Amino acid sequence: MRPRLVVIGNGMAGARTVEEILARGGDFDITMFGDEPYGNYNRIMLSNVLAGVEDESGIFLNDLSWYADNGITLHTGTRIDRIDRFAKVVYAADGTETPYDKLIIATGSRAFVPPIPGIHRPGRGYHQGVFAFRTLDDTRAMIRYAREHQRAVVIGGGLLGLEAARGLQNHLPHVTLIHAAGHLMNAQLNADAGETLRATIEARLGIEVIVNGRTTEILGKNAVSGVKLADGRVIPCDVVVVAAGIRANAEMAAASGLVVERGIVVDDRMRAQDEDDIYAVGECAQHRGETYGLVAPLWDQAKVLADHLTGVNPLAEYHGSRVATKLKVAGVDVAAMGLTEPERDDDESLTFAEPKKGIYKNLIIRDGRLVGATMVGDVKKVAFLMQAFDRGLALPEERAELMFDLGGPAGEVKVEELADDEQVCNCNGVSKGAICSTVQSGCRTVSGVMDKTRAGKGCGTCKPLVQRIVEWAAGGEVEEDPAASYYVPGIPMPKPELMNAIRVHSLRSVSSVFATLGGEEDAKSKMGLASLLKMMWGADYVDERDARFINDRVHANIQRDGTFSVVPQMKGGVTTPAQLRRIAEVAEKHEVPMVKLTGGQRIDLLGIPKEKLPEVWADLDMPSGYAYGKSFRTVKTCVGSDFCRFGVGDSTALGIALEERYQGIEGPGKMKLAVTGCPRNCAEAYVKDLGVVAIDGGKWEIYVGGAAGAHIRKGDLLTTVGSADEVMVLTGRFLQYYRENANWLERTYAFVPRIGIERIREIVVDDADGLAAALDTAMDASVAAYRDPWKDRDEPATPGQFRTSLPLTVLPQVPVRA
Amino acid sequence: MRAIGPAAEIPPGEGRTYTVDGEMVAVFRLRDGSVRALQAVCPHKGGPLADGQIDLKQVVCPLHLNAWDLRTGCSLSGQPDLAVYPVRIDDDTILLGD
Ligand SMILES: Cc1cc2nc3c(=O)[nH]c(=O)nc-3n(C[C@H](O)[C@H](O)[C@H](O)COP(=O)(O)OP(=O)(O)OC[C@H]3O[C@@H](n4cnc5c(N)ncnc54)[C@H](O)[C@@H]3O)c2cc1C
Ligand code: HEM
Ligand code: SF4
Ligand code: SF4
Ligand code: FES
């Protein structure tokens, strides 16, 4: 026979422990008793139910079918009155008896109701209008009653009282909070923090707060009519909610002979003292002198207990929890951990307060370690602080960094603190929950998860976060992804190795690379290989059109509706009336739906159907602006010394020269450039892949690795040179070095920091490695091989190159033969 | 079964769209010489699948790079599946349907 496991208490700890046991394959005949008439629900969410932001049905964690599906016998609405430890039987209030081999007590706590005169009606529970706040039934009754009344008083200014006060506001117009201590949440906060919280709650929520208020009597004959305080004040009200603390439900255990102090005393295995087969878990348990009133510790307890009962890890031990809390209390962010006041003379105490904004922060540091932190109103730094507190990390010398983000990279979000429905990838709308469940379904590599969910495949800014979530969800079992170092996913080689193999085998087409090095063709690798081969072989590259992305097949940028955009070249952003007139005529003739100035200082004709592209190019008769490829895009310029009264260099002329020389050169990623005529930087040269800035004395600064897209980075100063010619040469050399060494789709903003600006300067400027001549020659070859793709319009390069793929009406109609 | 055009209309490794009975069908010619036919309109946001890149197994939509199995039409990236149609080449002609 399977051993019989009986669980008393069907709340958050009891049900979680059973889940943990099932997850470990525990083989028991399980019977659960719950005093409440429901399956297990999320008690924390009662605050939201009261506040009306969550529906009752949404808070159930285990509904009745979960018990049935797992073969668990559940007795709801059944209270256990007594345990016979010797006969190993539990007795329920309805007279039934149930034998056990192992027993778990998870009876939680109940509201502590202070003995205030008038709070009870003799023999009939609470006075009419008085409520506790612990169960779903409490919450329902409170809502029903509050809706029909006007004034509520909440007794107790801790977490629960604050939540109750905020929730009640939803149902009636006046709420007063009475707190016996000198400041709110006195168990977690110091006086200043509590005061800040009070001010915010009064000002922002309109809840009246009375501190140092000792309630001495509940007034009212048939129903509540007010409360009386020790100083004689009377607060009129018709609803009273008691939230003055909790008491462990341990009386039944005590009466049955278990050792009980403030809770059921357990050892490090969660076993009741002196008992072999009885365990306690959750708020009813007292471990190493502590009882807990929050859920985090009970998750840890449930794991240890399950490890023991199932025998999966007989050595598991619970060592108590350091309670660091980060909560939204009545809509205000509050975080608290460790000490609330310095204790020793040499404790460092740092405080920042901005009462007007409701912000208060206090840190207590002992021997260089964080031993206490309190934050109200602004908890941005809490993730780091919790880590520092938990693990005793060394703290930054600049103590202010503990409280504020001082420039530099923004504080990292802590993965475990992200809500499941938090959107991680904003481009493809992927939540943390979606990523985690993909990992749980067995996909344990970062790139695998990115493929499955599409997270991180939009602008890419979220990739580091996606990676951390995968690592976290896989619990450190993330599989090393060798593919991460490949140039493209389909050929198992990093770029230098790949280039070497391509040279050794003289592979000049994408299909020959697959055939020789990869085995199988891979759609997602074709574009990267095409770009690399074109760079390596120039005119000798064997161009297979299917290796190109659609944009490169038709030399235009595909739009959301399958039409294309046409951006003619406009070197340096300089145009002429004649050019403008031509563009205007083309736009009119072809009824171009939108004409738009681009971010790259040129004119975009949007909404051109594929089949009309050659005609539009012919009518424009201008070179392609390459606004569609992983290639050299544009050189933005300012007017510079020609017209600008501040200009110290001819930025326009240099920009035009650069664009003329390097136009259309393909690379691992886009290359956007700018030249600006003085450090006022009107052309935004500091944030370009390569930006040139004229400075006084006829000199030019060259910046590389800048970006102002989804990622923003100021470029690093590569060097300062004395002539425009040197700018031309170094630009070519840098771009060539980037083309040969960057990974596919690695923009300069990632490439430059990866290699390091000093190293790049050694190679490109100082020629320390003797590579300069080879780089220059390679770039010259690429420049010479350049051909304007828009000239190739008379004959399609492939059959149906410009045939539409959408929409229906203009497709070739196929004669239908029966 | 019906002939929808000469095989040479589709360059190796690319796709083209055809309209058949008012249905849009994307036909791909794989580099191993075989053909596949699937619904032409991307179920994600209407992208033109015939403009996508392919290999012997999958097609990748050009708009947001979701991928589908060319043989079964099953999504490889959590999107709805594609309809697939029987197709073959006979005597340099593309034949669609059973
Ligand atoms: C309104 C509210 C908001 C909260 N907000 C937060 C929060 O934001 N963050 C946080 O960490 N914590 C919060 N908590 C605390 C959290 O809900 C508790 O820590 C958690 O529920 C404790 O779990 P437990 O299983 O030990 O007790 P419970 O969840 O109370 O479960 C005990 C169960 O045992 C039953 N029971 C008791 N005696 C018997 C008996 N003799 N026979 C049969 N059944 C019995 C009870 O009816 C109850 O269903 C909140 C609590 C409340 C009430
Ligand atoms: C499919 C999506 C996109 C389309 C259709 C698109 C289109 C364009 C076009 C047509 C231009 C003008 C280019 C030129 O004149 O050469 C442009 C410029 C620009 N794009 Fe995009 N783009 C896309 C994605 C992105 C993304 C994802 C980012 C950022 C992460 C980005 C950042 C920029 C920036 C910063 C410029 C200005 C460039 C400059 O000033 O030099 N674009 N985009
Ligand atoms: S043009 Fe750029 S910023 Fe605008 S919607 Fe497209 S990707 Fe986003
Ligand atoms: S960057 Fe300097 S030179 Fe160029 S337009 Fe601005 S102020 Fe004038
Ligand atoms: S439309 Fe095809 S992937 Fe978005």
mmCIF file with all atom_site columns, N, CA, C and O and ligand atoms in Angstrom, chain A residues 638-641 644 646-648 651 676-683, ligand 4:
data_model
loop_
_atom_site.group_PDB
_atom_site.id
_atom_site.type_symbol
_atom_site.label_atom_id
_atom_site.label_alt_id
_atom_site.label_comp_id
_atom_site.label_asym_id
_atom_site.label_entity_id
_atom_site.label_seq_id
_atom_site.pdbx_PDB_ins_code
_atom_site.Cartn_x
_atom_site.Cartn_y
_atom_site.Cartn_z
_atom_site.occupancy
_atom_site.B_iso_or_equiv
_atom_site.pdbx_formal_charge
_atom_site.auth_seq_id
_atom_site.auth_comp_id
_atom_site.auth_asym_id
_atom_site.auth_atom_id
_atom_site.pdbx_PDB_model_num
ATOM   1  N  N   . CYS A 1 638 ? 26.421 68.570 -42.575 1.00 0.00 ? 638 CYS A N   1
ATOM   2  C  CA  . CYS A 1 638 ? 25.838 69.875 -42.300 1.00 0.00 ? 638 CYS A CA  1
ATOM   3  C  C   . CYS A 1 638 ? 26.402 70.828 -43.362 1.00 0.00 ? 638 CYS A C   1
ATOM   4  O  O   . CYS A 1 638 ? 27.272 70.451 -44.130 1.00 0.00 ? 638 CYS A O   1
ATOM   5  N  N   . VAL A 1 639 ? 25.928 72.065 -43.386 1.00 0.00 ? 639 VAL A N   1
ATOM   6  C  CA  . VAL A 1 639 ? 26.384 72.953 -44.458 1.00 0.00 ? 639 VAL A CA  1
ATOM   7  C  C   . VAL A 1 639 ? 27.824 73.387 -44.292 1.00 0.00 ? 639 VAL A C   1
ATOM   8  O  O   . VAL A 1 639 ? 28.483 73.780 -45.247 1.00 0.00 ? 639 VAL A O   1
ATOM   9  N  N   . GLY A 1 640 ? 28.346 73.321 -43.042 1.00 0.00 ? 640 GLY A N   1
ATOM   10 C  CA  . GLY A 1 640 ? 29.771 73.549 -42.842 1.00 0.00 ? 640 GLY A CA  1
ATOM   11 C  C   . GLY A 1 640 ? 30.237 74.923 -43.273 1.00 0.00 ? 640 GLY A C   1
ATOM   12 O  O   . GLY A 1 640 ? 29.463 75.880 -43.362 1.00 0.00 ? 640 GLY A O   1
ATOM   13 N  N   . SER A 1 641 ? 31.546 75.010 -43.567 1.00 0.00 ? 641 SER A N   1
ATOM   14 C  CA  . SER A 1 641 ? 32.157 76.329 -43.774 1.00 0.00 ? 641 SER A CA  1
ATOM   15 C  C   . SER A 1 641 ? 31.609 77.056 -45.000 1.00 0.00 ? 641 SER A C   1
ATOM   16 O  O   . SER A 1 641 ? 31.770 78.261 -45.131 1.00 0.00 ? 641 SER A O   1
ATOM   17 N  N   . CYS A 1 644 ? 27.700 78.029 -43.119 1.00 0.00 ? 644 CYS A N   1
ATOM   18 C  CA  . CYS A 1 644 ? 27.463 78.203 -41.686 1.00 0.00 ? 644 CYS A CA  1
ATOM   19 C  C   . CYS A 1 644 ? 28.460 79.175 -41.093 1.00 0.00 ? 644 CYS A C   1
ATOM   20 O  O   . CYS A 1 644 ? 29.651 79.121 -41.369 1.00 0.00 ? 644 CYS A O   1
ATOM   21 N  N   . PHE A 1 646 ? 29.546 79.235 -38.176 1.00 0.00 ? 646 PHE A N   1
ATOM   22 C  CA  . PHE A 1 646 ? 30.444 78.597 -37.216 1.00 0.00 ? 646 PHE A CA  1
ATOM   23 C  C   . PHE A 1 646 ? 31.388 77.606 -37.885 1.00 0.00 ? 646 PHE A C   1
ATOM   24 O  O   . PHE A 1 646 ? 32.332 77.132 -37.273 1.00 0.00 ? 646 PHE A O   1
ATOM   25 N  N   . GLY A 1 647 ? 31.102 77.269 -39.099 1.00 0.00 ? 647 GLY A N   1
ATOM   26 C  CA  . GLY A 1 647 ? 31.809 76.167 -39.749 1.00 0.00 ? 647 GLY A CA  1
ATOM   27 C  C   . GLY A 1 647 ? 33.308 76.387 -39.819 1.00 0.00 ? 647 GLY A C   1
ATOM   28 O  O   . GLY A 1 647 ? 33.784 77.473 -40.132 1.00 0.00 ? 647 GLY A O   1
ATOM   29 N  N   . VAL A 1 648 ? 34.080 75.344 -39.517 1.00 0.00 ? 648 VAL A N   1
ATOM   30 C  CA  . VAL A 1 648 ? 35.533 75.439 -39.614 1.00 0.00 ? 648 VAL A CA  1
ATOM   31 C  C   . VAL A 1 648 ? 36.082 74.433 -40.632 1.00 0.00 ? 648 VAL A C   1
ATOM   32 O  O   . VAL A 1 648 ? 37.280 74.325 -40.810 1.00 0.00 ? 648 VAL A O   1
ATOM   33 N  N   . SER A 1 651 ? 32.418 70.469 -44.598 1.00 0.00 ? 651 SER A N   1
ATOM   34 C  CA  . SER A 1 651 ? 31.839 69.160 -44.312 1.00 0.00 ? 651 SER A CA  1
ATOM   35 C  C   . SER A 1 651 ? 31.061 68.618 -45.505 1.00 0.00 ? 651 SER A C   1
ATOM   36 O  O   . SER A 1 651 ? 31.049 67.415 -45.757 1.00 0.00 ? 651 SER A O   1
ATOM   37 N  N   . THR A 1 676 ? 30.473 66.611 -40.045 1.00 0.00 ? 676 THR A N   1
ATOM   38 C  CA  . THR A 1 676 ? 29.896 67.818 -39.502 1.00 0.00 ? 676 THR A CA  1
ATOM   39 C  C   . THR A 1 676 ? 30.971 68.895 -39.451 1.00 0.00 ? 676 THR A C   1
ATOM   40 O  O   . THR A 1 676 ? 32.150 68.594 -39.277 1.00 0.00 ? 676 THR A O   1
ATOM   41 N  N   . GLY A 1 677 ? 30.552 70.154 -39.669 1.00 0.00 ? 677 GLY A N   1
ATOM   42 C  CA  . GLY A 1 677 ? 31.509 71.222 -39.923 1.00 0.00 ? 677 GLY A CA  1
ATOM   43 C  C   . GLY A 1 677 ? 32.149 71.850 -38.701 1.00 0.00 ? 677 GLY A C   1
ATOM   44 O  O   . GLY A 1 677 ? 33.057 72.676 -38.817 1.00 0.00 ? 677 GLY A O   1
ATOM   45 N  N   . CYS A 1 678 ? 31.665 71.502 -37.525 1.00 0.00 ? 678 CYS A N   1
ATOM   46 C  CA  . CYS A 1 678 ? 32.279 71.996 -36.298 1.00 0.00 ? 678 CYS A CA  1
ATOM   47 C  C   . CYS A 1 678 ? 31.731 71.154 -35.159 1.00 0.00 ? 678 CYS A C   1
ATOM   48 O  O   . CYS A 1 678 ? 30.809 70.365 -35.364 1.00 0.00 ? 678 CYS A O   1
ATOM   49 N  N   . PRO A 1 679 ? 32.275 71.293 -33.972 1.00 0.00 ? 679 PRO A N   1
ATOM   50 C  CA  . PRO A 1 679 ? 31.831 70.402 -32.884 1.00 0.00 ? 679 PRO A CA  1
ATOM   51 C  C   . PRO A 1 679 ? 30.384 70.624 -32.432 1.00 0.00 ? 679 PRO A C   1
ATOM   52 O  O   . PRO A 1 679 ? 29.912 69.915 -31.548 1.00 0.00 ? 679 PRO A O   1
ATOM   53 N  N   . ARG A 1 680 ? 29.682 71.592 -33.025 1.00 0.00 ? 680 ARG A N   1
ATOM   54 C  CA  . ARG A 1 680 ? 28.262 71.705 -32.670 1.00 0.00 ? 680 ARG A CA  1
ATOM   55 C  C   . ARG A 1 680 ? 27.485 70.499 -33.188 1.00 0.00 ? 680 ARG A C   1
ATOM   56 O  O   . ARG A 1 680 ? 26.379 70.249 -32.794 1.00 0.00 ? 680 ARG A O   1
ATOM   57 N  N   . ASN A 1 681 ? 28.076 69.795 -34.133 1.00 0.00 ? 681 ASN A N   1
ATOM   58 C  CA  . ASN A 1 681 ? 27.605 68.465 -34.475 1.00 0.00 ? 681 ASN A CA  1
ATOM   59 C  C   . ASN A 1 681 ? 26.204 68.427 -35.077 1.00 0.00 ? 681 ASN A C   1
ATOM   60 O  O   . ASN A 1 681 ? 25.410 67.542 -34.780 1.00 0.00 ? 681 ASN A O   1
ATOM   61 N  N   . CYS A 1 682 ? 25.898 69.391 -35.918 1.00 0.00 ? 682 CYS A N   1
ATOM   62 C  CA  . CYS A 1 682 ? 24.553 69.411 -36.493 1.00 0.00 ? 682 CYS A CA  1
ATOM   63 C  C   . CYS A 1 682 ? 24.236 68.156 -37.302 1.00 0.00 ? 682 CYS A C   1
ATOM   64 O  O   . CYS A 1 682 ? 23.086 67.783 -37.438 1.00 0.00 ? 682 CYS A O   1
ATOM   65 N  N   . ALA A 1 683 ? 25.241 67.489 -37.845 1.00 0.00 ? 683 ALA A N   1
ATOM   66 C  CA  . ALA A 1 683 ? 24.968 66.289 -38.639 1.00 0.00 ? 683 ALA A CA  1
ATOM   67 C  C   . ALA A 1 683 ? 25.037 65.014 -37.791 1.00 0.00 ? 683 ALA A C   1
ATOM   68 O  O   . ALA A 1 683 ? 24.986 63.908 -38.326 1.00 0.00 ? 683 ALA A O   1
HETATM 69 S  S1  . SF4 C 2 .   ? 27.999 71.458 -37.173 1.00 0.00 ? 4   SF4 C S1  1
HETATM 70 FE FE1 . SF4 C 2 .   ? 28.938 73.424 -36.967 1.00 0.00 ? 4   SF4 C FE1 1
HETATM 71 S  S2  . SF4 C 2 .   ? 29.468 73.944 -39.058 1.00 0.00 ? 4   SF4 C S2  1
HETATM 72 FE FE2 . SF4 C 2 .   ? 27.951 72.355 -39.204 1.00 0.00 ? 4   SF4 C FE2 1
HETATM 73 S  S3  . SF4 C 2 .   ? 26.017 73.469 -39.404 1.00 0.00 ? 4   SF4 C S3  1
HETATM 74 FE FE3 . SF4 C 2 .   ? 26.321 72.949 -37.231 1.00 0.00 ? 4   SF4 C FE3 1
HETATM 75 S  S4  . SF4 C 2 .   ? 27.265 74.794 -36.397 1.00 0.00 ? 4   SF4 C S4  1
HETATM 76 FE FE4 . SF4 C 2 .   ? 27.487 74.898 -38.614 1.00 0.00 ? 4   SF4 C FE4 1
#
